[in-house]
mmCIF file of C-alpha atoms in Angstrom:
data_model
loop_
_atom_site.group_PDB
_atom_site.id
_atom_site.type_symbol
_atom_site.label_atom_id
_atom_site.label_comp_id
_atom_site.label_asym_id
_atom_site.label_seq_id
_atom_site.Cartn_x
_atom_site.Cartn_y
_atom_site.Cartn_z
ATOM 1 C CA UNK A 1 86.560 98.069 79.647
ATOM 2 C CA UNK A 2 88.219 95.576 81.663
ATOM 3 C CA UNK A 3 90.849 96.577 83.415
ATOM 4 C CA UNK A 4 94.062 95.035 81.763
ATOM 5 C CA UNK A 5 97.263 95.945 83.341
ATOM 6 C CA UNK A 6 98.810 97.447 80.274
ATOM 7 C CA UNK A 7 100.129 100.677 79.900
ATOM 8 C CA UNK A 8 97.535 102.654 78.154
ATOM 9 C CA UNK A 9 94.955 102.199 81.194
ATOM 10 C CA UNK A 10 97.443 102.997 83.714
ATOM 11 C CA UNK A 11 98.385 105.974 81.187
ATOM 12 C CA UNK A 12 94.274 107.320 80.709
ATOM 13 C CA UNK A 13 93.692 106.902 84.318
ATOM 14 C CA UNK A 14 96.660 109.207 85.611
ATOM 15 C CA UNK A 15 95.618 111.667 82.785
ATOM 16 C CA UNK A 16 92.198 111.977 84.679
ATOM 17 C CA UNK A 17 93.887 112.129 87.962
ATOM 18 C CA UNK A 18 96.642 114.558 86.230
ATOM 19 C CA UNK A 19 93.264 116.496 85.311
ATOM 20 C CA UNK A 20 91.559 116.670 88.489
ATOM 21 C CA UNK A 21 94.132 116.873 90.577
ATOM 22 C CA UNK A 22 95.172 119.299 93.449
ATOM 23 C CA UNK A 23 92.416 120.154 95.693
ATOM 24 C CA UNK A 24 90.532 122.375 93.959
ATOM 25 C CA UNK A 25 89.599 120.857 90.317
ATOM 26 C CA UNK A 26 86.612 118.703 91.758
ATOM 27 C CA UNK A 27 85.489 121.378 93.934
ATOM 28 C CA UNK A 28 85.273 124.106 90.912
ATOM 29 C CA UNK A 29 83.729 121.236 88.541
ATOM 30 C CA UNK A 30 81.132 120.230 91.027
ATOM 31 C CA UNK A 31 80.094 123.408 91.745
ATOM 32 C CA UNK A 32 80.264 124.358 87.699
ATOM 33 C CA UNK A 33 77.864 121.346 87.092
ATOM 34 C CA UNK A 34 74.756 123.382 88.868
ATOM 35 C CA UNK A 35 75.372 126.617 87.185
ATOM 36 C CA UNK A 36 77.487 128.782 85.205
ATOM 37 C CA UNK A 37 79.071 131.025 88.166
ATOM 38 C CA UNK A 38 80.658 134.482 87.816
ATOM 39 C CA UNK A 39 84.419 134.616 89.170
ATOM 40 C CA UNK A 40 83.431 136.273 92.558
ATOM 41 C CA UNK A 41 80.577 133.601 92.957
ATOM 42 C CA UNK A 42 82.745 130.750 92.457
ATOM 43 C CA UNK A 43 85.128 132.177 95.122
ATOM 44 C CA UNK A 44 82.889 132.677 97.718
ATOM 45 C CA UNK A 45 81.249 129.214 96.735
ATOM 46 C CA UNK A 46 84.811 127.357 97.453
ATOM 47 C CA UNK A 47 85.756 127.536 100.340
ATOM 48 C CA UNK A 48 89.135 129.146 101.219
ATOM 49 C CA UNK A 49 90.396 129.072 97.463
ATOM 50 C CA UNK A 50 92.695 132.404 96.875
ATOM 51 C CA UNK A 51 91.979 134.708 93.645
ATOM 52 C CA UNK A 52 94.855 133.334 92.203
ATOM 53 C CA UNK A 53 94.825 129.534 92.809
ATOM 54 C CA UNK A 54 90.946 129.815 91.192
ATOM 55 C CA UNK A 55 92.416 132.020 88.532
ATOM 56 C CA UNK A 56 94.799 129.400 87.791
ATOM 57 C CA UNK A 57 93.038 126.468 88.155
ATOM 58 C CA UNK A 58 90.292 127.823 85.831
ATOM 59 C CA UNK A 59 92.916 128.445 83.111
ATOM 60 C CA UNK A 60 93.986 124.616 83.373
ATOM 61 C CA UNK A 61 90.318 123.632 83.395
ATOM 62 C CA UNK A 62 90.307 125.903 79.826
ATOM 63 C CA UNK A 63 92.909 124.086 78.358
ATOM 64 C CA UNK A 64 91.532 120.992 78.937
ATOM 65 C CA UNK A 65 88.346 121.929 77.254
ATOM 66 C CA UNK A 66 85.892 121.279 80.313
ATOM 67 C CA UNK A 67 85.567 125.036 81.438
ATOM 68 C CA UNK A 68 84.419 127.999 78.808
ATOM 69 C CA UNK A 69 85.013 131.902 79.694
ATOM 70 C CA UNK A 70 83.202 134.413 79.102
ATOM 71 C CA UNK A 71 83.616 138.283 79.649
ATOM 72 C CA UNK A 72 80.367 139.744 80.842
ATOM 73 C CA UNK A 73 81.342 143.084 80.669
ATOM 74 C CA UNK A 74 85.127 144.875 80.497
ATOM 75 C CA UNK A 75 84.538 147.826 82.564
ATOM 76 C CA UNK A 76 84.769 146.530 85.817
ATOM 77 C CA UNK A 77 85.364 143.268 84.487
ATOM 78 C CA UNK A 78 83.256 140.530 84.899
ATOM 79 C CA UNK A 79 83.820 137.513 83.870
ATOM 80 C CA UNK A 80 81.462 134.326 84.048
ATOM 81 C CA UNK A 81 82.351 130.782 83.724
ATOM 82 C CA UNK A 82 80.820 127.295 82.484
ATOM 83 C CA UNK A 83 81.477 123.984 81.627
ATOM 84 C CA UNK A 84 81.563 122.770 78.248
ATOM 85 C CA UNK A 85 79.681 119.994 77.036
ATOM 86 C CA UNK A 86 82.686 117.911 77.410
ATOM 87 C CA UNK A 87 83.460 119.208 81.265
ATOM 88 C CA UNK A 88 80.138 117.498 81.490
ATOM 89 C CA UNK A 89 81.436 114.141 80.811
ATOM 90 C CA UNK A 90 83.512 114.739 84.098
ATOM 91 C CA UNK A 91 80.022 114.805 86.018
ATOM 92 C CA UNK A 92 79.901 110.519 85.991
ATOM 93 C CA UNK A 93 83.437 110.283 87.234
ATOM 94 C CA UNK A 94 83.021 112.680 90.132
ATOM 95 C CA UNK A 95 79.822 111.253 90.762
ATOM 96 C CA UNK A 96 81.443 107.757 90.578
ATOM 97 C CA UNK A 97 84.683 109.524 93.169
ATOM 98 C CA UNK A 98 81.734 110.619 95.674
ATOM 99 C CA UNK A 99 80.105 106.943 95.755
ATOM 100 C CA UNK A 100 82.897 105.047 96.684
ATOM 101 C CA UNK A 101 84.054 108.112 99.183
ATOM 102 C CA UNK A 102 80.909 108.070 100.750
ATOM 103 C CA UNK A 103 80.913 104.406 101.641
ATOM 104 C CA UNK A 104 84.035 104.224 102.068
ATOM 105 C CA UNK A 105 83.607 106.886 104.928
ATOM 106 C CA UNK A 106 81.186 105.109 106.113
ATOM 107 C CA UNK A 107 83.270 101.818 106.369
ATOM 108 C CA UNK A 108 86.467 103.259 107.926
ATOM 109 C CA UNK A 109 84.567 105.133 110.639
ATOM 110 C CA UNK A 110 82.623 102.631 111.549
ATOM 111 C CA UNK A 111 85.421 100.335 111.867
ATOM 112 C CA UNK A 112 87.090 103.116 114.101
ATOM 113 C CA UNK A 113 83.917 104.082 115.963
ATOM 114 C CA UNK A 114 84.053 99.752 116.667
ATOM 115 C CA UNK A 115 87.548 99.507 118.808
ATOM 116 C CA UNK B 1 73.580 110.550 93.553
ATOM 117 C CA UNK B 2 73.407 113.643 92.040
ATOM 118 C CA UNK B 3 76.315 116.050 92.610
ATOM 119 C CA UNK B 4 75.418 118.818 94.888
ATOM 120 C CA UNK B 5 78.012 120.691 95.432
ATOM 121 C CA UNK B 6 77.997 120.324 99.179
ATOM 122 C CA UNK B 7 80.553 119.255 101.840
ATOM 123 C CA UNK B 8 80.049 115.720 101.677
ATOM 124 C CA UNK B 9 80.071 115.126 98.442
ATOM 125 C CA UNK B 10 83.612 116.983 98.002
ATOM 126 C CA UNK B 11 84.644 115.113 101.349
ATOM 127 C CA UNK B 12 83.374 111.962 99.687
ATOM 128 C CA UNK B 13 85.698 112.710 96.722
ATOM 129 C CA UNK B 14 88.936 113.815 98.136
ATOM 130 C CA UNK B 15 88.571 110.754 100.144
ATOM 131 C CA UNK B 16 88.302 108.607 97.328
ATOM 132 C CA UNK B 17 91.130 110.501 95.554
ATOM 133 C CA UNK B 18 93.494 110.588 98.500
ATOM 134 C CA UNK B 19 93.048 106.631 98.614
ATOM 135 C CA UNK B 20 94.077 106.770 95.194
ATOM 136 C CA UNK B 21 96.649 109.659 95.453
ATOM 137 C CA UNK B 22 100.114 109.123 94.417
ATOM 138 C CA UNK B 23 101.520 107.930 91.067
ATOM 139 C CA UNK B 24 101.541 104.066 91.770
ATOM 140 C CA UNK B 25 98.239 103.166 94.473
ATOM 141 C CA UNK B 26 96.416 102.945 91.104
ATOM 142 C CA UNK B 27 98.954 100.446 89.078
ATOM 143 C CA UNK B 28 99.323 98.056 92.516
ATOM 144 C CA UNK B 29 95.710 98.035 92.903
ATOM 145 C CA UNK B 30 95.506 97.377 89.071
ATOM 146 C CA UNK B 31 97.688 94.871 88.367
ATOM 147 C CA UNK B 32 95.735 92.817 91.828
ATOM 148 C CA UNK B 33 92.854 93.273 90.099
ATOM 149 C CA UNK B 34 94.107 90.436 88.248
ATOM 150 C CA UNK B 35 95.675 88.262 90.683
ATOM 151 C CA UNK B 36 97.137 87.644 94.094
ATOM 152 C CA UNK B 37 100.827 88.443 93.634
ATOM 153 C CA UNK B 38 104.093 87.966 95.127
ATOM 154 C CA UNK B 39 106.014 91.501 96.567
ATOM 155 C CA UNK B 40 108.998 90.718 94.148
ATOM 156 C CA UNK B 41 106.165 89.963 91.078
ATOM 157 C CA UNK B 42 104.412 93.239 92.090
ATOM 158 C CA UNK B 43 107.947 95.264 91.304
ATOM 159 C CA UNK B 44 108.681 93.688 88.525
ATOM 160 C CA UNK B 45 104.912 94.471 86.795
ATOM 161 C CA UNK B 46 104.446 98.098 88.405
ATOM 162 C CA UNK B 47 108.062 99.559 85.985
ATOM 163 C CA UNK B 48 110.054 102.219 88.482
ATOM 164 C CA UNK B 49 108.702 101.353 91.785
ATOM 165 C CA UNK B 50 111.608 100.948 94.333
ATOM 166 C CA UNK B 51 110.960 97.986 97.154
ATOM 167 C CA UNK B 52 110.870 100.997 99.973
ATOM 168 C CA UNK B 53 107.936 102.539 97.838
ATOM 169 C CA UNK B 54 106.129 99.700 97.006
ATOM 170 C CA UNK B 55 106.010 98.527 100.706
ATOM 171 C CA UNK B 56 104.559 101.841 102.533
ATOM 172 C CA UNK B 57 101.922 101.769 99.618
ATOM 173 C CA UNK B 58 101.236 98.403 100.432
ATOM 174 C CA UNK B 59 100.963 99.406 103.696
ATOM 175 C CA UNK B 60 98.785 102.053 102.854
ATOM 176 C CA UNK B 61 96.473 99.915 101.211
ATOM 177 C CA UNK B 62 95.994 97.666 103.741
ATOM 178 C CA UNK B 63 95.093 100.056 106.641
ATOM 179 C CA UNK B 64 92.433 101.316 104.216
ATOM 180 C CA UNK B 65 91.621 97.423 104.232
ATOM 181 C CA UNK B 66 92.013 96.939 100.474
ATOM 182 C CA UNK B 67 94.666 94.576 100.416
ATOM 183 C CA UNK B 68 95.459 91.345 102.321
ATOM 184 C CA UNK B 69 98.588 90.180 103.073
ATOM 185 C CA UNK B 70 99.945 86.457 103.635
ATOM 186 C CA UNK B 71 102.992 85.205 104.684
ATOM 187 C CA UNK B 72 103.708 82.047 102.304
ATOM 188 C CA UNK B 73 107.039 81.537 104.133
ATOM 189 C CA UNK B 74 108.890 83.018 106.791
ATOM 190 C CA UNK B 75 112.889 81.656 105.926
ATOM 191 C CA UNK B 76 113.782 83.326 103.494
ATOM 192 C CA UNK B 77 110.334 85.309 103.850
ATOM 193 C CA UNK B 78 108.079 85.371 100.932
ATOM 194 C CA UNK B 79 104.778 86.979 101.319
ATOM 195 C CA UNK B 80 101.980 87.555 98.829
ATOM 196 C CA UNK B 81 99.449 89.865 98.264
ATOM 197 C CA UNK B 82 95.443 90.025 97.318
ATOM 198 C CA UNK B 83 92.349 92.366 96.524
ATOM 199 C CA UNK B 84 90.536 92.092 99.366
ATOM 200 C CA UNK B 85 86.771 91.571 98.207
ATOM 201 C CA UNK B 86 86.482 95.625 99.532
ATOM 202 C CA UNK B 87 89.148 96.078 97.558
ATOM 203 C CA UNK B 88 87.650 94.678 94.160
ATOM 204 C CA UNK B 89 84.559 97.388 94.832
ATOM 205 C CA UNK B 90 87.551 100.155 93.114
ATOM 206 C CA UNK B 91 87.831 98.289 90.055
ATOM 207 C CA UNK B 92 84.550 100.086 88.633
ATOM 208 C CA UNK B 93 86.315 103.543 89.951
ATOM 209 C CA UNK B 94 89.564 102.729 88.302
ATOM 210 C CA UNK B 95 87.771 101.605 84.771
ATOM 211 C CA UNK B 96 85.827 104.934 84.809
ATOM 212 C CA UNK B 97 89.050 106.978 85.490
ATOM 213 C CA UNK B 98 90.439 104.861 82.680
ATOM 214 C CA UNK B 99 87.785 105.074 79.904
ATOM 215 C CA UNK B 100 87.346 108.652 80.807
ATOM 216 C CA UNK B 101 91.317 109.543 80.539
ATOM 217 C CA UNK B 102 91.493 107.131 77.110
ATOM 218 C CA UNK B 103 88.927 109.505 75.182
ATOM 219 C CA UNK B 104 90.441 112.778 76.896
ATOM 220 C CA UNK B 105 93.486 111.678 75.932
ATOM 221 C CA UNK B 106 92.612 110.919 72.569
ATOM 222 C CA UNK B 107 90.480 114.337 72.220
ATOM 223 C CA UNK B 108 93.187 116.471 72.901
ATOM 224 C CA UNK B 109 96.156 114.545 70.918
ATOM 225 C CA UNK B 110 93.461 115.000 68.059
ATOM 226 C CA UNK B 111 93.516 118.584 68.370
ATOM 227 C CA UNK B 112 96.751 119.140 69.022
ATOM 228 C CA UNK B 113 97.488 117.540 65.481
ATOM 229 C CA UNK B 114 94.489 119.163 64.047
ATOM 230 C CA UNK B 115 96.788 122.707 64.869
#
């Protein structure tokens, strides 16, 4: 899809970035995309990420279709978490993200790492 | 390259995304994607930008060498702007953000109106 400059791209591609953003969406998808993870797991997987900014991050993930709950058992609960089929259709983009991060890493330090 | 979740890949990604970050990187480096363009041309195609705003993204942009600036004349100064060729390597990133965000957005209009 080339990119015109009309609205409706510049519209689709902030409603990715409007999906994914913050710091944690990516981190919580990418991890997701290995295995479903139980709460506690995910937690300990992302680095410094409170109980509540996971909890809450999860829920947007849920509205947005790409994440899927499910209780494991109520008593303690535990709760485990996976993407959907469609939160796989984030895996290209993020893949795409790392790409151009990488070498563009690569680029700026190396410039840097020149003066 | 397959996403493992480890620290470089979610490095590689914020990078990308803070290159990206803000509401109006994407629609500058958009609307270049299509030509070299005056400042006053820019403000008029990206709709809400102030001059002040799109200057220190400008700036922005070219310390992360993706846009090149020329001075066309320096009384009364007119300067233009370009994709640098680096630059051009984030039109596949932006189309992928875009094609992805066109279907999410149409998947979850469609349910909304399915409700």
């Amino acid at each position: 899809m080339k990119i015109k400059c009309c609205k409706t791209n510049m519209m689709a591609v902030q409603d990715t970035m409007d999906v994914l953003k913050g710091r944690w969406k990516i981190h919580i998808i990418a991890a997701l995309c290995y295995d479903k993870m139980r709460f506690s797991d995910l937690q300990k997987e992302i680095e410094g990420i409170s109980a509540k900014m996971l909890s809450s991050e999860l829920k947007d993930l849920e509205i947005n279709q790409l994440v899927k709950r499910t209780v494991l058992k109520a008593q303690p609960i535990s709760v485990e978490y996976e993407l959907t089929e469609y939160g796989y259709t984030l895996k290209k983009v993020i893949e795409n993200l790392a790409d151009w991060g990488v070498q563009h890493r690569k680029r700026i330090v190396g410039k840097v790492l020149e003066n």
